[in-house]
Amino acid sequence: MSQKLIDAGLMPVQMKAKLDVFMQKIQLLGETLKIDLQTLQADHIALRLNDKELARLAHKEWLKEGREISTAMINGRPIIVIELTQPFRLSHWSIECLELPYPAQGKVYPSQCWEHVEFIVPSLAKTAEEYLADVRLKYPSLASQWDELSRQGIAVKLSSPKGEGERVNNPTIAFKYQNICIKLHPHSLKKIVESEQLA
């Protein structure tokens, strides 16, 4: 057991204790966006860490909670995906996978804790712009208040992160608000990992 992780409040048992409050914040952000998250599959949950040593220690501890199904290099740093032996059961969701990104060079997050949950909104879109158009069609209430989001302090970011060997495009829309983030994408992380293995 790592004292350094305990002191940072980042041991798995400590992180699990913070899940309910974190998911309540995610739910509230979903309500603000007028997206009914309860109807969506919660694909995975992600940690954010600033310190490489803490990331290494957290990686080691979380491996006791499941099995590593992917290590992809994205934007120059490893992103670890762990399939949990016991999925997190939170409200309407069962979350099977944990994403543990090692810190990006020169990027510092305001806090080291849970950072985002990714939900699946299925789509055949290949680009982030096409995906955004699909999401806005599916959620007209979100589309109608789109120009208000920044005034509410919600930052929107489109991306198409792709690891080496991935064969499936998985464009992403991220909604960030006060150190938490909801991400939407069309395909599950497991499907992306399977595409890596076919490469």
Coordinates of C-alpha atoms in Angstrom, one line a residue:
M1 CA 0.0 0.0 0.0
S2 CA 1.4 3.4 -1.0
Q3 CA 1.5 6.1 1.7
K4 CA 2.0 8.7 -1.0
L5 CA -1.3 7.7 -2.7
I6 CA -3.1 7.6 0.7
D7 CA -1.8 11.1 1.5
A8 CA -3.0 12.4 -1.9
G9 CA -6.4 10.7 -1.3
L10 CA -5.9 8.6 -4.4
M11 CA -6.0 5.0 -3.2
P12 CA -8.8 3.0 -4.9
V13 CA -10.8 2.7 -1.7
Q14 CA -10.6 6.5 -1.2
M15 CA -11.6 7.2 -4.8
K16 CA -14.5 4.9 -4.6
A17 CA -15.8 6.8 -1.5
K18 CA -15.9 10.0 -3.7
L19 CA -17.9 8.4 -6.5
D20 CA -21.4 9.2 -5.3
V21 CA -20.7 12.9 -4.9
F22 CA -18.8 13.0 -8.3
M23 CA -21.7 11.3 -10.1
Q24 CA -24.2 13.8 -8.6
K25 CA -22.2 16.6 -10.1
I26 CA -22.1 14.8 -13.4
Q27 CA -25.9 14.3 -13.2
L28 CA -26.4 18.0 -12.5
L29 CA -24.2 19.0 -15.5
G30 CA -26.3 16.6 -17.7
E31 CA -29.5 18.4 -16.5
T32 CA -28.0 21.8 -17.3
L33 CA -27.1 20.5 -20.8
K34 CA -30.6 19.1 -21.1
I35 CA -29.2 15.6 -21.9
D36 CA -30.9 12.7 -20.0
L37 CA -27.8 10.8 -19.0
Q38 CA -29.9 8.1 -17.4
T39 CA -30.9 6.8 -20.8
L40 CA -27.3 6.5 -21.9
Q41 CA -24.7 3.9 -21.3
A42 CA -21.9 5.2 -19.1
D43 CA -18.9 3.8 -20.9
H44 CA -16.1 4.6 -18.6
I45 CA -14.8 6.9 -15.9
A46 CA -11.5 8.7 -15.9
L47 CA -9.0 9.9 -13.3
R48 CA -6.8 13.0 -13.8
L49 CA -3.3 13.0 -12.2
N50 CA -0.6 15.6 -12.5
D51 CA 2.3 13.6 -11.0
K52 CA 4.0 10.7 -12.9
E53 CA 5.0 8.9 -9.7
L54 CA 1.4 9.1 -8.4
A55 CA 0.1 7.9 -11.8
R56 CA 2.5 4.9 -11.6
L57 CA 1.4 4.1 -8.0
A58 CA -2.3 4.5 -8.9
H59 CA -1.8 2.3 -12.0
K60 CA -0.3 -0.5 -9.8
E61 CA -3.1 -0.2 -7.2
W62 CA -5.9 -0.2 -9.7
L63 CA -4.5 -3.3 -11.3
K64 CA -5.6 -5.1 -8.1
E65 CA -9.2 -4.0 -9.0
G66 CA -9.3 -5.4 -12.5
R67 CA -7.2 -6.2 -15.6
E68 CA -5.4 -3.9 -18.0
I69 CA -7.0 -4.2 -21.5
S70 CA -5.2 -1.4 -23.2
T71 CA -2.2 0.9 -23.1
A72 CA -2.4 3.4 -25.9
M73 CA 0.0 6.2 -26.7
I74 CA -2.2 9.3 -27.2
N75 CA -0.6 12.8 -27.5
G76 CA 2.7 11.4 -26.3
R77 CA 1.6 9.8 -23.1
P78 CA 0.2 6.4 -22.1
I79 CA -3.5 6.1 -21.5
I80 CA -4.3 2.9 -19.5
V81 CA -7.6 1.2 -19.6
I82 CA -8.6 -1.2 -16.8
E83 CA -11.6 -3.4 -17.0
L84 CA -12.9 -3.6 -13.4
T85 CA -13.6 -6.9 -11.8
Q86 CA -16.5 -5.3 -10.0
P87 CA -18.1 -2.6 -12.2
F88 CA -19.0 0.6 -10.4
R89 CA -22.8 0.5 -9.8
L90 CA -23.9 4.1 -9.5
S91 CA -27.5 5.2 -9.8
H92 CA -28.7 3.9 -13.2
W93 CA -25.3 3.0 -14.5
S94 CA -22.8 0.2 -14.4
I95 CA -19.3 1.4 -15.3
E96 CA -17.0 -1.4 -16.4
C97 CA -13.9 0.5 -17.3
L98 CA -11.5 2.9 -15.7
E99 CA -9.3 5.2 -17.8
L100 CA -6.0 6.2 -16.2
P101 CA -4.0 8.7 -18.2
Y102 CA -0.4 9.4 -17.3
P103 CA 0.2 13.2 -17.0
A104 CA 0.7 15.2 -20.2
Q105 CA 3.9 17.3 -20.4
G106 CA 3.2 20.8 -19.2
K107 CA -0.4 20.3 -18.4
V108 CA -1.6 20.7 -14.8
Y109 CA -5.1 20.0 -13.7
P110 CA -6.7 22.0 -10.8
S111 CA -7.2 18.8 -8.8
Q112 CA -6.2 15.2 -8.9
C113 CA -9.4 13.2 -8.7
W114 CA -12.2 11.9 -10.9
E115 CA -12.4 14.1 -13.9
H116 CA -14.9 12.8 -16.5
V117 CA -17.4 10.2 -17.4
E118 CA -17.9 9.2 -21.1
F119 CA -21.4 8.3 -22.3
I120 CA -22.3 6.6 -25.6
V121 CA -24.5 8.4 -28.0
P122 CA -24.4 6.1 -31.0
S123 CA -23.6 7.6 -34.4
L124 CA -22.0 6.7 -37.7
A125 CA -20.1 10.0 -37.8
K126 CA -16.5 9.9 -38.7
T127 CA -15.5 13.4 -37.6
A128 CA -16.1 15.5 -34.5
E129 CA -18.1 18.1 -36.5
E130 CA -20.4 15.4 -38.0
Y131 CA -20.8 13.9 -34.6
L132 CA -21.7 17.3 -33.1
A133 CA -24.4 17.7 -35.8
D134 CA -25.9 14.3 -34.9
V135 CA -25.9 15.1 -31.1
R136 CA -27.6 18.4 -31.7
L137 CA -30.3 16.7 -33.8
K138 CA -30.8 14.1 -31.1
Y139 CA -31.0 16.7 -28.3
P140 CA -32.8 19.8 -29.7
S141 CA -33.0 21.3 -26.2
L142 CA -29.2 21.2 -26.0
A143 CA -29.0 22.7 -29.5
S144 CA -31.4 25.5 -28.6
Q145 CA -29.2 26.7 -25.7
W146 CA -25.9 26.1 -27.5
D147 CA -24.9 29.8 -27.6
E148 CA -25.6 30.1 -23.8
L149 CA -23.3 27.4 -22.7
S150 CA -20.1 29.6 -22.5
R151 CA -22.0 32.2 -20.5
Q152 CA -22.9 29.5 -18.0
G153 CA -19.2 28.7 -17.7
I154 CA -19.4 25.4 -19.7
A155 CA -16.5 24.9 -22.1
V156 CA -17.1 22.7 -25.2
K157 CA -14.3 20.9 -26.9
L158 CA -14.4 18.7 -30.0
S159 CA -11.7 16.1 -30.6
S160 CA -10.9 12.9 -32.4
P161 CA -8.4 11.2 -30.1
K162 CA -6.8 8.2 -31.7
G163 CA -4.3 5.8 -30.3
E164 CA -1.7 3.9 -32.5
G165 CA -3.4 1.0 -34.2
E166 CA -7.0 2.0 -33.6
R167 CA -9.2 1.3 -36.6
V168 CA -12.4 2.9 -35.4
N169 CA -13.0 6.7 -35.4
N170 CA -14.4 7.8 -32.1
P171 CA -15.1 11.5 -32.3
T172 CA -15.7 13.1 -28.9
I173 CA -17.6 16.1 -27.5
A174 CA -16.4 17.2 -24.1
F175 CA -18.5 19.5 -21.8
K176 CA -16.3 20.9 -19.0
Y177 CA -17.6 22.8 -16.0
Q178 CA -15.8 23.5 -12.7
N179 CA -13.2 20.6 -12.8
I180 CA -15.7 18.0 -14.0
C181 CA -16.4 16.9 -17.5
I182 CA -19.0 14.9 -19.5
K183 CA -17.8 13.4 -22.7
L184 CA -20.0 11.9 -25.4
H185 CA -18.7 9.5 -28.1
P186 CA -20.3 7.0 -30.5
H187 CA -18.4 3.9 -29.6
S188 CA -17.5 2.1 -26.4
L189 CA -14.0 2.0 -25.2
K190 CA -14.1 -1.8 -25.4
K191 CA -14.9 -1.6 -29.1
I192 CA -12.0 0.8 -29.6
V193 CA -9.7 -1.6 -27.7
E194 CA -10.8 -4.5 -29.8
S195 CA -10.0 -2.5 -33.0
E196 CA -6.5 -1.9 -31.7
Q197 CA -6.1 -5.7 -31.3
L198 CA -7.2 -6.3 -34.8
A199 CA -4.6 -3.8 -36.2

